[in-house]
Each structure stands twice: as structure tokens, then as C-alpha cells.
Coordinates of C-alpha atoms in Angstrom, one line a residue:
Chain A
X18 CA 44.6 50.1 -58.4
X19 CA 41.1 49.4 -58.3
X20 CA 41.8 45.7 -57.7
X21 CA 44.4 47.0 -54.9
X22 CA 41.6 49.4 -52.9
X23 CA 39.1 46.7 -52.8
X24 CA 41.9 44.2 -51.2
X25 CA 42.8 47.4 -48.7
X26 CA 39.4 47.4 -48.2
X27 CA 38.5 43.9 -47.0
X28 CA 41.8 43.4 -44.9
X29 CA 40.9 46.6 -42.7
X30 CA 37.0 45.5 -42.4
X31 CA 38.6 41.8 -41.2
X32 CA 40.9 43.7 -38.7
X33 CA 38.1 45.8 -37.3
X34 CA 35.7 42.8 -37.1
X35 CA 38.2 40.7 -35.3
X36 CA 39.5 43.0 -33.0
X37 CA 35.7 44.0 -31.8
X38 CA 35.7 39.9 -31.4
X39 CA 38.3 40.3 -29.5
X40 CA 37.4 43.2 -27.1
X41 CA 34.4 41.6 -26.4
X42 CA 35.9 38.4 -24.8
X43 CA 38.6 40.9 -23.3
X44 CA 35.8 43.1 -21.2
X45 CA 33.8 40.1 -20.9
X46 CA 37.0 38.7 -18.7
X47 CA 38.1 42.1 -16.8
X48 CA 36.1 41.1 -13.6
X49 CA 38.1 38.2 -13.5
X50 CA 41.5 39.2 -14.3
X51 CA 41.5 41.5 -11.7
X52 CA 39.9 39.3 -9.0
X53 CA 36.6 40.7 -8.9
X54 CA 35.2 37.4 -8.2
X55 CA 37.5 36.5 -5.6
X56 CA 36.7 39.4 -3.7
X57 CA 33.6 39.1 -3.9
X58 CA 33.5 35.5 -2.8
X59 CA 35.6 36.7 0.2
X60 CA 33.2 39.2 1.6
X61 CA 29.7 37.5 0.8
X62 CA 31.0 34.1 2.9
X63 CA 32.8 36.8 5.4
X64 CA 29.2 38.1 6.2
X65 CA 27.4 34.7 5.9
X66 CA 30.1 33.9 8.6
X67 CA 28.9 35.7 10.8
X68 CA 25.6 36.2 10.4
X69 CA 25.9 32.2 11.2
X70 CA 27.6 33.0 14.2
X71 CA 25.9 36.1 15.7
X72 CA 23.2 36.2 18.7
X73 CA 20.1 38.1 18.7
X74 CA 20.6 41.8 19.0
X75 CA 24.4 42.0 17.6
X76 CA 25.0 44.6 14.5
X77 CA 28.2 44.4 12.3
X78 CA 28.8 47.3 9.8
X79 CA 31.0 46.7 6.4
X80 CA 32.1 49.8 4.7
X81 CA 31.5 50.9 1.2
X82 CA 35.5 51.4 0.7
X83 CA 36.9 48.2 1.6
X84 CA 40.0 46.6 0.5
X85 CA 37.9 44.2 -1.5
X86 CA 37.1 47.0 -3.4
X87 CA 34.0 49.4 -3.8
X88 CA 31.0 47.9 -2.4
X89 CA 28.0 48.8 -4.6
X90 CA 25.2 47.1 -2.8
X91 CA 24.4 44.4 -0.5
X92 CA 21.6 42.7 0.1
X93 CA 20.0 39.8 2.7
X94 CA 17.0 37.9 0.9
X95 CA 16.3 34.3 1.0
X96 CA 18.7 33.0 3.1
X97 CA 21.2 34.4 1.0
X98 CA 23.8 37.0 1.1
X99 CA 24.3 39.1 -1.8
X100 CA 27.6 41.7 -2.7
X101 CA 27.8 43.6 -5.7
X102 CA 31.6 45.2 -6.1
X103 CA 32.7 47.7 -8.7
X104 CA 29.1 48.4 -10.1
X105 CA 28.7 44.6 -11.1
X106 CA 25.8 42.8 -9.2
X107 CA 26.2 39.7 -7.7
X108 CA 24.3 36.7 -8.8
X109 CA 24.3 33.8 -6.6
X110 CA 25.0 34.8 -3.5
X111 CA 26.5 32.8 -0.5
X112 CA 23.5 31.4 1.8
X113 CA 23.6 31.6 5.5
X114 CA 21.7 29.7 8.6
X115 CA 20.4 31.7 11.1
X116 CA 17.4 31.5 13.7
X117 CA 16.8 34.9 14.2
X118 CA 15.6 37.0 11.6
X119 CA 18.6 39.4 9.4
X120 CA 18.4 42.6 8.1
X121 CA 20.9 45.1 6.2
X122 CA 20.3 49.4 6.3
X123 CA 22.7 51.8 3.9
X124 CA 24.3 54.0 5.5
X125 CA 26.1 57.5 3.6
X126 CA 29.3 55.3 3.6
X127 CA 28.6 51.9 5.3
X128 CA 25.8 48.7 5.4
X129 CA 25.1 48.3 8.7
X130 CA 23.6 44.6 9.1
X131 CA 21.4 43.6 11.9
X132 CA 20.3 40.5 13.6
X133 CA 17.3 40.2 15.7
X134 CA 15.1 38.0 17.3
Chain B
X27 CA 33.9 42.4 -68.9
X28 CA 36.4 42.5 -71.9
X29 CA 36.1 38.7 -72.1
X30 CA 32.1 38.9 -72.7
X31 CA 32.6 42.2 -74.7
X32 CA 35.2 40.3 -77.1
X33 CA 32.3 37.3 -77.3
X34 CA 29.7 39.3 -77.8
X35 CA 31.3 40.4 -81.0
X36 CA 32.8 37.4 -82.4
X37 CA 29.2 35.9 -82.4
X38 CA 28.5 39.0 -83.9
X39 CA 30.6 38.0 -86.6
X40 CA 30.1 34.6 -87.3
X41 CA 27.4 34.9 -89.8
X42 CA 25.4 37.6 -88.7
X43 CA 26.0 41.4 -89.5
X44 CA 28.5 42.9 -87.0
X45 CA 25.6 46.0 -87.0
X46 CA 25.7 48.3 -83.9
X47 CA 23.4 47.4 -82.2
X48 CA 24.3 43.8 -82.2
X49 CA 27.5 44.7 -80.8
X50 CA 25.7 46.8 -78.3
X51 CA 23.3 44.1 -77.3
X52 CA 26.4 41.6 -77.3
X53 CA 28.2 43.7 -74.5
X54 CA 24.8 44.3 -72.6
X55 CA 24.5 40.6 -72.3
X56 CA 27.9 40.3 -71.5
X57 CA 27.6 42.8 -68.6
X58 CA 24.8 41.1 -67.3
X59 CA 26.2 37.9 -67.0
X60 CA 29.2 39.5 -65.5
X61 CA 26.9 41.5 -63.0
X62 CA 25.6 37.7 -62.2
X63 CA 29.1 36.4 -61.9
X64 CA 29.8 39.6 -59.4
X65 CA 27.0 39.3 -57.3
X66 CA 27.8 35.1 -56.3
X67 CA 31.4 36.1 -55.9
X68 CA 30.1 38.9 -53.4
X69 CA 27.6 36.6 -51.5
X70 CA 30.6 33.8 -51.6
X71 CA 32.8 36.5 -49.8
X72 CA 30.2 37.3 -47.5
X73 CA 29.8 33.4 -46.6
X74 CA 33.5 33.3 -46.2
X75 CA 33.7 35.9 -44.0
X76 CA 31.2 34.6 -41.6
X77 CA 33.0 31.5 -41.6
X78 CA 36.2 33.7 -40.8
X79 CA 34.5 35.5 -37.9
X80 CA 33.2 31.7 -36.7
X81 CA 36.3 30.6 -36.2
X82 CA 38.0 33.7 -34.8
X83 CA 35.3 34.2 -32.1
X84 CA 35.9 29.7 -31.0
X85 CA 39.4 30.5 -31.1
X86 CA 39.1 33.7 -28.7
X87 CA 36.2 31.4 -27.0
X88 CA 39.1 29.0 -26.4
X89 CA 41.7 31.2 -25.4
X90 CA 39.8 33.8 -23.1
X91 CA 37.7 30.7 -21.2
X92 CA 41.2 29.0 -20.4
X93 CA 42.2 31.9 -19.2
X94 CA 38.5 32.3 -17.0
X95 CA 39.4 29.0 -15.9
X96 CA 42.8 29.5 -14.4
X97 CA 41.5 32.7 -12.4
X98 CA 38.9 31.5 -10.7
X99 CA 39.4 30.4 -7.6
X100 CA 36.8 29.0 -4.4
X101 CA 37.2 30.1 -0.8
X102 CA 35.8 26.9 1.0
X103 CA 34.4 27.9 4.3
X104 CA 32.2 24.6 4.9
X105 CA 34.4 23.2 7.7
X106 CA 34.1 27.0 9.7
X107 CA 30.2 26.6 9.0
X108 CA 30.2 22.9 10.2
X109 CA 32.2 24.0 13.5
X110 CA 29.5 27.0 14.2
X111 CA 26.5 25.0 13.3
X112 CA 27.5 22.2 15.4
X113 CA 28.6 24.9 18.5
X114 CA 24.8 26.2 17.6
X115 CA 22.6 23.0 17.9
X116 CA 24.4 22.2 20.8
X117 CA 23.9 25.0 22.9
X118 CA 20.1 25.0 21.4
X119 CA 20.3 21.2 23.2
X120 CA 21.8 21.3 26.1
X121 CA 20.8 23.8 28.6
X122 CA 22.9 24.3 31.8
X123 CA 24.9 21.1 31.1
X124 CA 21.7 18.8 30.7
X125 CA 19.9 17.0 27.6
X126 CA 16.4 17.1 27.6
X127 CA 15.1 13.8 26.1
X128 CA 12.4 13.7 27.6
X129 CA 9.6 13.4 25.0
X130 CA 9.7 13.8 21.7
X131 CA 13.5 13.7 20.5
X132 CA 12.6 13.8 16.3
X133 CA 11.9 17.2 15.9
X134 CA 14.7 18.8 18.8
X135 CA 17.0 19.6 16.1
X136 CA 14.4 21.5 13.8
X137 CA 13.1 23.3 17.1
X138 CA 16.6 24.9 17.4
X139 CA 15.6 27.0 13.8
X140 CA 17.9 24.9 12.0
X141 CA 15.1 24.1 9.4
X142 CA 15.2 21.4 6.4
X143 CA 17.9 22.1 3.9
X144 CA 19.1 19.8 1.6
X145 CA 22.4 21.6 2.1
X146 CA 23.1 20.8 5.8
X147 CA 23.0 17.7 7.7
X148 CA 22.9 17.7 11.6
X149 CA 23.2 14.1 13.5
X150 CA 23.3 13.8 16.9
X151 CA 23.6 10.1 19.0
X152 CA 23.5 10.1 22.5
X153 CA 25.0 7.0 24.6
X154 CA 25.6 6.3 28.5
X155 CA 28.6 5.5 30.3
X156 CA 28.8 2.0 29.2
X157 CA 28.4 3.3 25.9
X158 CA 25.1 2.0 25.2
X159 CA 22.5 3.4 22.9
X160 CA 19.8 5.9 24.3
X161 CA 18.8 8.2 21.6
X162 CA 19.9 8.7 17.7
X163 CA 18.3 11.7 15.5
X164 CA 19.0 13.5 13.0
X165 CA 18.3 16.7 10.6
X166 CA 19.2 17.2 6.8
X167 CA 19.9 15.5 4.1
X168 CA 21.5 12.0 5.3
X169 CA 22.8 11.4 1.7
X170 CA 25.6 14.0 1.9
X171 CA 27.5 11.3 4.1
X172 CA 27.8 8.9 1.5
X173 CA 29.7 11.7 -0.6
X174 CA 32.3 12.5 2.2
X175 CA 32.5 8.8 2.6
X176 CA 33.6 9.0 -1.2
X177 CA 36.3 11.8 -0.8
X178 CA 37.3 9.9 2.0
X179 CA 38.3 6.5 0.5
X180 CA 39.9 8.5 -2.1
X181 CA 42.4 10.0 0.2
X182 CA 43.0 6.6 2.0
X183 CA 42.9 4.4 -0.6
X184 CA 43.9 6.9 -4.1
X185 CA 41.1 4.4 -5.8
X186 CA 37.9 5.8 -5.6
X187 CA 35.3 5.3 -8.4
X188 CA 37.2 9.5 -9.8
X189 CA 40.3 8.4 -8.9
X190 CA 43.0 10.0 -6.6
X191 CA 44.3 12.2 -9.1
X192 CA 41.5 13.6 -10.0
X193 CA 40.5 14.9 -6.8
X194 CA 41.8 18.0 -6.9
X195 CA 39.7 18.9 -9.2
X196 CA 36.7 17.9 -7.5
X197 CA 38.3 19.1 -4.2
X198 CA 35.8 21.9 -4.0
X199 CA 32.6 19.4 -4.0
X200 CA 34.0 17.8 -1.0
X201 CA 31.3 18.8 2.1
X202 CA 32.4 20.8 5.0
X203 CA 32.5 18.1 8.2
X204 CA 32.6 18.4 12.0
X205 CA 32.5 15.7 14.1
X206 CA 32.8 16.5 18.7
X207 CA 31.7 14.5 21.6
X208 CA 30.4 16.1 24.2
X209 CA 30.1 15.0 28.0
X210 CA 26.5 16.2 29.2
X211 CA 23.8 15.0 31.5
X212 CA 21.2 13.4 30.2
X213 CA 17.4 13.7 31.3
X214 CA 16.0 10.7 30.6
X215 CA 12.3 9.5 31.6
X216 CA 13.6 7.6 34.0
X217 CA 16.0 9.1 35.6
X218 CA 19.2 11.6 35.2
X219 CA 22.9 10.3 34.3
X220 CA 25.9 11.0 32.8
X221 CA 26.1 10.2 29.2
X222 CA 28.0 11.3 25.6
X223 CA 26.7 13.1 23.0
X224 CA 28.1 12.1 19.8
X225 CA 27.3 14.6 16.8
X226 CA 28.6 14.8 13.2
X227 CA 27.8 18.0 10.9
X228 CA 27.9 18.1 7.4
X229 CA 27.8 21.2 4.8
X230 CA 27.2 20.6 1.1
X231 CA 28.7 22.8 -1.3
X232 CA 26.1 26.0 -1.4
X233 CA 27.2 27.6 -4.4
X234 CA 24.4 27.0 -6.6

């Protein structure tokens, strides 16, 4: 019996050790099951769009519920635009070209980004 | 522990006197060898099971980074960035119809705000009506033609130096491209005429 119990013993310890293993790599791939990525690579290279495009003195507001998801934060810093969705921040960016000089306010619900001379 | 117990007193027998206490010491040696035996067998067990948890985490490495693989996908926007940083340089060139050449021409690109990057390449080359010559400059990195000229003998030919079936996967290092002529005035030194203004844009991949 004793020989049994130890036996138990170190099967369930493998089980649990495996399976944490395993939920690691499982959360560690969520964001891209359910195309977190994707999204996000859709609205940073939306705004770098236009920001690209945009003349001095035009505005463009992006909402915090979007059908990319939730947008947690976005922010304009070297020449690059950054979105974080779903709490996860964004790492790389997108960069944009612009002349005139680009700047982002948060709003209760929106980002409201600005370009000016 | 019965096997060192049984030892313990059979050498307790062979010519000595099977006293207490000999049999006693017999079966503490025999524990402690047994102890020894248990505690390599434990750290063995240990090692194994590191070894176990190796190769279960490379196999779930495996599995989970195929699976990263096939869900990734990349939007490629260069060509839209091309079109409106060509539309961009040119209206930052060509005021009211007319192209200034007057002076120095190097710089007229960078004097637009579209400053140095290794990611963009801007090339403009303007000719007359006979199609001769009159100006030629450019901004950026020049070398990013050499890589569309790659992707491009790839698709026409299928054998590049990667090979036409592998560019798929390298579809998403092909550069964004524009190319438009333009029919402008140009103001020359001399005098004013009609002329052509060739340019070609390029955008690297920006990922990084």
C-alpha cells in the first residue's frame, strides 16, 4: 500500500506540473488566438494612415469601444504610433511621416488626436 | 531493509557471537546503507523528473509556437504610404503647377519635412519635352531599390537567388512602391517650359 501511495503520489505531482506547463504556453497564446494582434495591427497602421495623410489643423477622434476591441491607451512618441488593446500594451508600434508636429488627448471615452503646424 | 537486516546477522554468525548488540549494530548499518541507497534513488527521481518537465515544456514549445505561427498575420499598408508620400512631396514641389529648380535642387526633398529615414526612399527626375535630362535627386535610402528589384525578378522570372516558391513567405519584406509622372512647368534658370516629372517612392518594411 505504501509502495501504491508513493506511485499515487508522483503521477498526480507529474499531472499538476505538466498541466501548469501547459497553461502557461496556453495564456501565453490567448492574445493571439483571439486576434489581439491583428487588431491591433489594424488600428495602429489605421492612425499612422492618416496621420500621414492629414494637413495642419485636422483632429480625428478613435473611441475607447471600438470593434477592434477595448482600447486601453494610445500614445504618439517617436515617430511612432502606439495602441494597447485589452489591457496589453503595445510594443513596437507602427511609425508614421508627418511634417507637422502630432499630438493625442484622452478623453472620458475617446483619444482625440491632433495635428498641427 | 530486510535484505541488510538478514546480512547483518548472518555475519553475525559466521564466527562471531550472534550477541545483541551485534545484531543491533548489524541492522543499524544495514539501515544506513539503505538510507544511502534511498537518498540516490530520490535525487535520481528528481533528475528524471526535470528531464520529464524538459521535454514536456519543448514539446508544448513546439506545439503552441506552430500554432503562434499560423495566427499571425501582417496588414501591409506600404503601397497606401508610398501613394500619400508621393501625393505629399509633390504638392511640397510643385506650387501652382510650377517646379522650382532654381538653385539648389539636393536638399528640396528634405525641405518638404520628409527627413532622412532609412525606411523611405523618395526619387524624383525631371526631363523636358524631348525627354532630356534636367534635374535627378533623391531622398532615403537608395538601397531599398535593389530589394524590390529582387522581388521583382522573382515574380518574372520564379528564379531569384530565394526562389519563386519561397516568396510567399518573404512576401511581407517586399517594400511598398509607387511610381507617377507628372506634367508640370518647370522653372529653370534660364527660362520656363514644359517638362515631366518622373518620381518613384519606396517604403521598407517598418515593423521593427
Amino acid at each position: 500500500m505504501n509502495k501504491r501511495g508513493s506511485l499515487l503520489n508522483e503521477v498526480i505531482i507529474h499531472v499538476i506540473l505538466i498541466s501548469l506547463v501547459f497553461a502557461i504556453f496556453l495564456f501565453a497564446m490567448a492574445g493571439r488566438i483571439d486576434g489581439r494582434d491583428v487588431k491591433q495591427q489594424v488600428l495602429e497602421k489605421q492612425i499612422a494612415l492618416l496621420i500621414d495623410s492629414a494637413e495642419a489643423g485636422m483632429s480625428f477622434e478613435i473611441s475607447k469601444i471600438n470593434v477592434n476591441g477595448v482600447v486601453g491607451e494610445l500614445e504618439i512618441r517617436d515617430g511612432r504610433v502606439f495602441v494597447g488593446i485589452g489591457g496589453f500594451r503595445s510594443v513596437k508600434g507602427y511609425p508614421y511621416f508627418s511634417k507637422y508636429s502630432v499630438d493625442v488627448d484622452e478623453e472620458k471615452d475617446k483619444f482625440v488626436v491632433r495635428v498641427e503646424k | 531493509m530486510r535484505f541488510f537486516e538478514v546480512a547483518g546477522c548472518r555475519s553475525a554468525s559466521n564466527g562471531h557471537d550472534s550477541t545483541d548488540s551485534q545484531v543491533a549494530g548489524g541492522r543499524e548499518k544495514g539501515r544506513g546503507v539503505g538510507r544511502e541507497f534511498g537518498k540516490k534513488g530520490q535525487m535520481a527521481e528528481g533528475i528524471h523528473m526535470i528531464y520529464r518537465l524538459m521535454m514536456v515544456s519543448l514539446v508544448a514549445f513546439v506545439v503552441f509556437g506552430a500554432g503562434s505561427f499560423v495566427y499571425t498575420y501582417y496588414i501591409d499598408v506600404r503601397d497606401v504610404e508610398a501613394r500619400i508620400l508621393a501625393r505629399e512631396v509633390v504638392e511640397c514641389l510643385v506650387e501652382d503647377g510650377v517646379l522650382d529648380l532654381r538653385g539648389d535642387v539636393e536638399g528640396k526633398i528634405e525641405d518638404c519635412g520628409i527627413a532622412s529615414d532609412e525606411r523611405i526612399y523618395v526619387g524624383v527626375e525631371v526631363v523636358d519635352g524631348d525627354g532630356k535630362n534636367i534635374a535627378k535627386f533623391s531622398e532615403g535610402d537608395s538601397g531599398a531599390l535593389w530589394i524590390r528589384d529582387l522581388f521583382g525578378k522573382a515574380i518574372v522570372t520564379g528564379n531569384a537567388v530565394m526562389g519563386h516558391e519561397n516568396i510567399e513567405g518573404i512576401a511581407m519584406y517586399k517594400p511598398g512602391y509607387y511610381e507617377g509622372n507628372y506634367s508640370v512647368f518647370v522653372l529653370d534658370d534660364d527660362d520656363k517650359f514644359e517638362g515631366v516629372m518622373m518620381m518613384e517612392v519606396l517604403v521598407n518594411y517598418g515593423d521593427e
